[in-house]
């Protein structure tokens, strides 16, 4: 059985980072600071430090300001070389590609959320990015992560997205690329 998605769904889990971040020079609410506080911007030679990617199983907590919903998301696992009745090369007209599956879990901690497989992207060290397949086959790994799902408060959705990937390379990260995050959330893909 084969299902082809004709349009990429624009719907994604409505999220913004939940944690309130204070700059190092800004006191936390209710605290006091001894001495002067500098408000000078960082020098041009200083680049902002990026947070290290999360490990598989670590959870990202997010919220949507417009409706107050809160959700958690995590990458559970990655498997390359997934067998299917139709190979990745045959389906995509490529040479040297195989199917890979990423297992994901998203839960609603507060409110009702909508989630989709399409913001989940594989990132390679050379800068290449691979989106989930819009095609599914009945023998893809189960359970499949839904194309789109509504998740009520207290419920979760878990499943696998399938990507056509180069057989000779392994991705460096799984990215959650929703437009509602200032930067994509990242999970490091183990080397083996």
CSV table of C-alpha atoms in Angstrom, one decimal:
chain,number,residue,atom,x,y,z
A,1,UNK,CA,0.0,0.0,0.0
A,2,UNK,CA,1.4,3.4,-1.0
A,3,UNK,CA,0.2,6.8,0.0
A,4,UNK,CA,1.8,10.0,-1.5
A,5,UNK,CA,1.5,13.3,0.2
A,6,UNK,CA,0.9,15.9,-2.5
A,7,UNK,CA,1.5,19.0,-0.4
A,8,UNK,CA,3.7,19.6,2.6
A,9,UNK,CA,1.5,20.4,5.5
A,10,UNK,CA,2.3,23.8,7.0
A,11,UNK,CA,0.9,22.8,10.3
A,12,UNK,CA,3.5,22.1,13.0
A,13,UNK,CA,3.6,21.8,16.8
A,14,UNK,CA,3.0,25.4,17.9
A,15,UNK,CA,6.0,26.0,20.1
A,16,UNK,CA,8.3,28.6,21.5
A,17,UNK,CA,11.1,28.0,24.1
A,18,UNK,CA,9.5,27.7,27.5
A,19,UNK,CA,12.5,28.8,29.6
A,20,UNK,CA,12.8,32.5,30.4
A,21,UNK,CA,16.3,33.5,29.7
A,22,UNK,CA,18.0,36.3,31.5
A,23,UNK,CA,21.2,37.7,30.0
A,24,UNK,CA,24.3,37.3,32.2
A,25,UNK,CA,24.1,41.0,33.0
A,26,UNK,CA,20.4,41.0,33.8
A,27,UNK,CA,19.2,40.0,37.3
A,28,UNK,CA,16.6,37.4,37.8
A,29,UNK,CA,13.2,38.6,39.0
A,30,UNK,CA,13.4,39.3,42.8
A,31,UNK,CA,17.2,39.3,43.0
A,32,UNK,CA,19.7,42.0,43.5
A,33,UNK,CA,23.0,42.7,41.8
A,34,UNK,CA,26.0,44.1,43.6
A,35,UNK,CA,28.1,46.6,41.6
A,36,UNK,CA,27.5,48.1,38.2
A,37,UNK,CA,25.6,46.3,35.4
A,38,UNK,CA,27.0,46.6,31.9
A,39,UNK,CA,24.6,47.1,29.1
A,40,UNK,CA,27.2,47.2,26.3
A,41,UNK,CA,26.6,44.8,23.5
A,42,UNK,CA,29.2,42.0,22.9
A,43,UNK,CA,32.1,43.1,20.7
A,44,UNK,CA,31.9,42.1,17.0
A,45,UNK,CA,34.7,39.6,17.4
A,46,UNK,CA,32.6,37.7,20.0
A,47,UNK,CA,30.2,35.1,18.6
A,48,UNK,CA,27.3,33.9,20.6
A,49,UNK,CA,27.7,30.5,22.1
A,50,UNK,CA,25.3,27.8,20.9
A,51,UNK,CA,23.9,25.2,23.2
A,52,UNK,CA,25.1,21.7,22.7
A,53,UNK,CA,22.7,19.4,20.9
A,54,UNK,CA,20.5,17.3,23.1
A,55,UNK,CA,21.1,13.6,23.4
A,56,UNK,CA,18.5,11.1,22.2
A,57,UNK,CA,15.9,10.7,24.9
A,58,UNK,CA,16.4,14.3,26.3
A,59,UNK,CA,13.2,16.3,26.2
A,60,UNK,CA,12.6,19.8,24.9
A,61,UNK,CA,9.8,21.7,26.6
A,62,UNK,CA,8.1,24.3,24.5
A,63,UNK,CA,5.1,26.6,24.8
A,64,UNK,CA,2.9,28.7,22.5
A,65,UNK,CA,2.4,32.3,23.6
A,66,UNK,CA,-0.9,32.7,21.7
A,67,UNK,CA,-2.8,29.9,23.4
A,68,UNK,CA,-0.7,29.0,26.4
A,69,UNK,CA,-0.2,25.4,25.3
A,70,UNK,CA,2.8,23.5,26.6
A,71,UNK,CA,4.4,20.5,24.9
A,72,UNK,CA,7.4,18.3,25.1
A,73,UNK,CA,9.3,16.8,22.2
A,74,UNK,CA,12.1,14.2,22.0
A,75,UNK,CA,14.0,12.1,19.5
A,76,UNK,CA,14.1,8.5,20.7
A,77,UNK,CA,16.2,6.8,18.1
A,78,UNK,CA,17.7,6.6,14.6
A,79,UNK,CA,18.0,3.6,12.3
A,80,UNK,CA,19.7,3.6,8.9
A,81,UNK,CA,19.3,1.0,6.2
A,82,UNK,CA,15.6,0.3,6.9
A,83,UNK,CA,14.2,-2.4,4.5
A,84,UNK,CA,11.1,-1.7,2.5
A,85,UNK,CA,9.4,-3.3,-0.5
A,86,UNK,CA,10.5,-0.4,-2.6
A,87,UNK,CA,14.0,1.0,-2.1
A,88,UNK,CA,14.8,4.7,-1.6
A,89,UNK,CA,16.7,4.8,-4.9
A,90,UNK,CA,13.9,3.3,-6.8
A,91,UNK,CA,11.3,5.6,-5.3
A,92,UNK,CA,13.4,8.8,-5.6
A,93,UNK,CA,15.4,8.2,-8.8
A,94,UNK,CA,18.7,8.4,-6.9
A,95,UNK,CA,21.7,6.2,-6.7
A,96,UNK,CA,23.3,5.1,-3.3
A,97,UNK,CA,20.4,6.1,-1.1
A,98,UNK,CA,18.6,4.0,1.6
A,99,UNK,CA,15.7,4.5,4.0
A,100,UNK,CA,16.4,5.7,7.5
A,101,UNK,CA,13.9,6.0,10.3
A,102,UNK,CA,13.8,8.6,13.2
A,103,UNK,CA,11.6,7.7,16.2
A,104,UNK,CA,9.9,10.8,17.8
A,105,UNK,CA,7.6,11.5,20.7
A,106,UNK,CA,5.6,14.6,21.3
A,107,UNK,CA,3.3,15.1,24.3
A,108,UNK,CA,0.9,17.9,25.3
A,109,UNK,CA,1.4,19.0,28.9
A,110,UNK,CA,-1.1,21.8,28.7
A,111,UNK,CA,-3.8,22.5,26.1
A,112,UNK,CA,-4.4,20.9,22.7
A,113,UNK,CA,-1.6,20.9,20.2
A,114,UNK,CA,-1.2,20.0,16.5
A,115,UNK,CA,2.0,18.2,15.4
A,116,UNK,CA,3.4,17.1,12.1
A,117,UNK,CA,6.3,15.0,10.8
A,118,UNK,CA,7.5,17.7,8.4
A,119,UNK,CA,9.5,20.0,10.8
A,120,UNK,CA,11.8,17.0,11.6
A,121,UNK,CA,14.9,17.2,9.4
A,122,UNK,CA,18.2,15.3,9.2
A,123,UNK,CA,21.3,17.6,9.2
A,124,UNK,CA,24.7,16.5,7.8
A,125,UNK,CA,28.1,17.9,8.7
A,126,UNK,CA,28.5,19.1,5.1
A,127,UNK,CA,25.4,21.3,5.5
A,128,UNK,CA,23.0,19.0,3.6
A,129,UNK,CA,19.5,18.7,5.1
A,130,UNK,CA,17.0,15.9,4.3
A,131,UNK,CA,13.3,16.3,5.0
A,132,UNK,CA,11.0,13.3,5.8
A,133,UNK,CA,9.6,11.3,2.9
A,134,UNK,CA,6.2,12.4,1.6
A,135,UNK,CA,5.7,8.8,0.5
A,136,UNK,CA,4.8,5.9,2.8
A,137,UNK,CA,4.7,2.2,2.2
A,138,UNK,CA,2.8,-0.4,4.2
A,139,UNK,CA,6.1,-2.0,5.2
A,140,UNK,CA,7.8,1.1,6.6
A,141,UNK,CA,8.7,0.8,10.3
A,142,UNK,CA,5.8,1.0,12.7
A,143,UNK,CA,4.3,2.9,14.3
A,144,UNK,CA,4.6,5.7,11.8
A,145,UNK,CA,4.7,9.2,13.1
A,146,UNK,CA,1.5,10.9,11.7
A,147,UNK,CA,1.5,13.3,8.9
A,148,UNK,CA,-0.6,15.5,11.2
A,149,UNK,CA,-2.2,14.8,14.6
A,150,UNK,CA,-4.2,16.7,17.2
A,151,UNK,CA,-2.9,15.9,20.7
A,152,UNK,CA,-5.1,16.6,23.7
A,153,UNK,CA,-3.6,17.7,27.1
A,154,UNK,CA,-2.1,14.7,28.8
A,155,UNK,CA,-1.8,12.6,25.6
A,156,UNK,CA,1.3,11.8,23.4
A,157,UNK,CA,2.0,10.8,19.9
A,158,UNK,CA,5.0,8.6,19.1
A,159,UNK,CA,6.2,7.1,15.8
A,160,UNK,CA,8.8,6.9,13.1
A,161,UNK,CA,9.4,9.2,10.2
A,162,UNK,CA,11.3,7.8,7.2
A,163,UNK,CA,13.9,9.7,5.2
A,164,UNK,CA,15.8,8.8,2.0
A,165,UNK,CA,19.4,9.2,3.0
A,166,UNK,CA,22.9,8.6,1.4
A,167,UNK,CA,23.9,5.1,2.3
A,168,UNK,CA,27.6,6.1,2.8
A,169,UNK,CA,26.9,9.0,5.2
A,170,UNK,CA,25.3,9.3,8.6
A,171,UNK,CA,23.5,12.5,9.7
A,172,UNK,CA,25.1,14.6,12.5
A,173,UNK,CA,21.8,15.9,14.0
A,174,UNK,CA,18.1,15.6,14.0
A,175,UNK,CA,16.6,19.1,13.8
A,176,UNK,CA,13.2,20.3,14.8
A,177,UNK,CA,12.7,23.2,12.4
A,178,UNK,CA,9.4,24.7,13.3
A,179,UNK,CA,9.2,28.4,12.3
A,180,UNK,CA,8.0,29.2,15.9
A,181,UNK,CA,11.4,28.5,17.4
A,182,UNK,CA,14.1,31.2,17.0
A,183,UNK,CA,16.6,28.4,16.1
A,184,UNK,CA,15.9,24.8,15.3
A,185,UNK,CA,16.2,22.4,18.3
A,186,UNK,CA,18.9,19.9,17.8
A,187,UNK,CA,19.6,16.3,18.8
A,188,UNK,CA,23.0,14.7,18.1
A,189,UNK,CA,22.8,11.5,16.2
A,190,UNK,CA,25.1,8.8,17.7
A,191,UNK,CA,28.0,7.7,15.5
A,192,UNK,CA,27.0,4.0,15.7
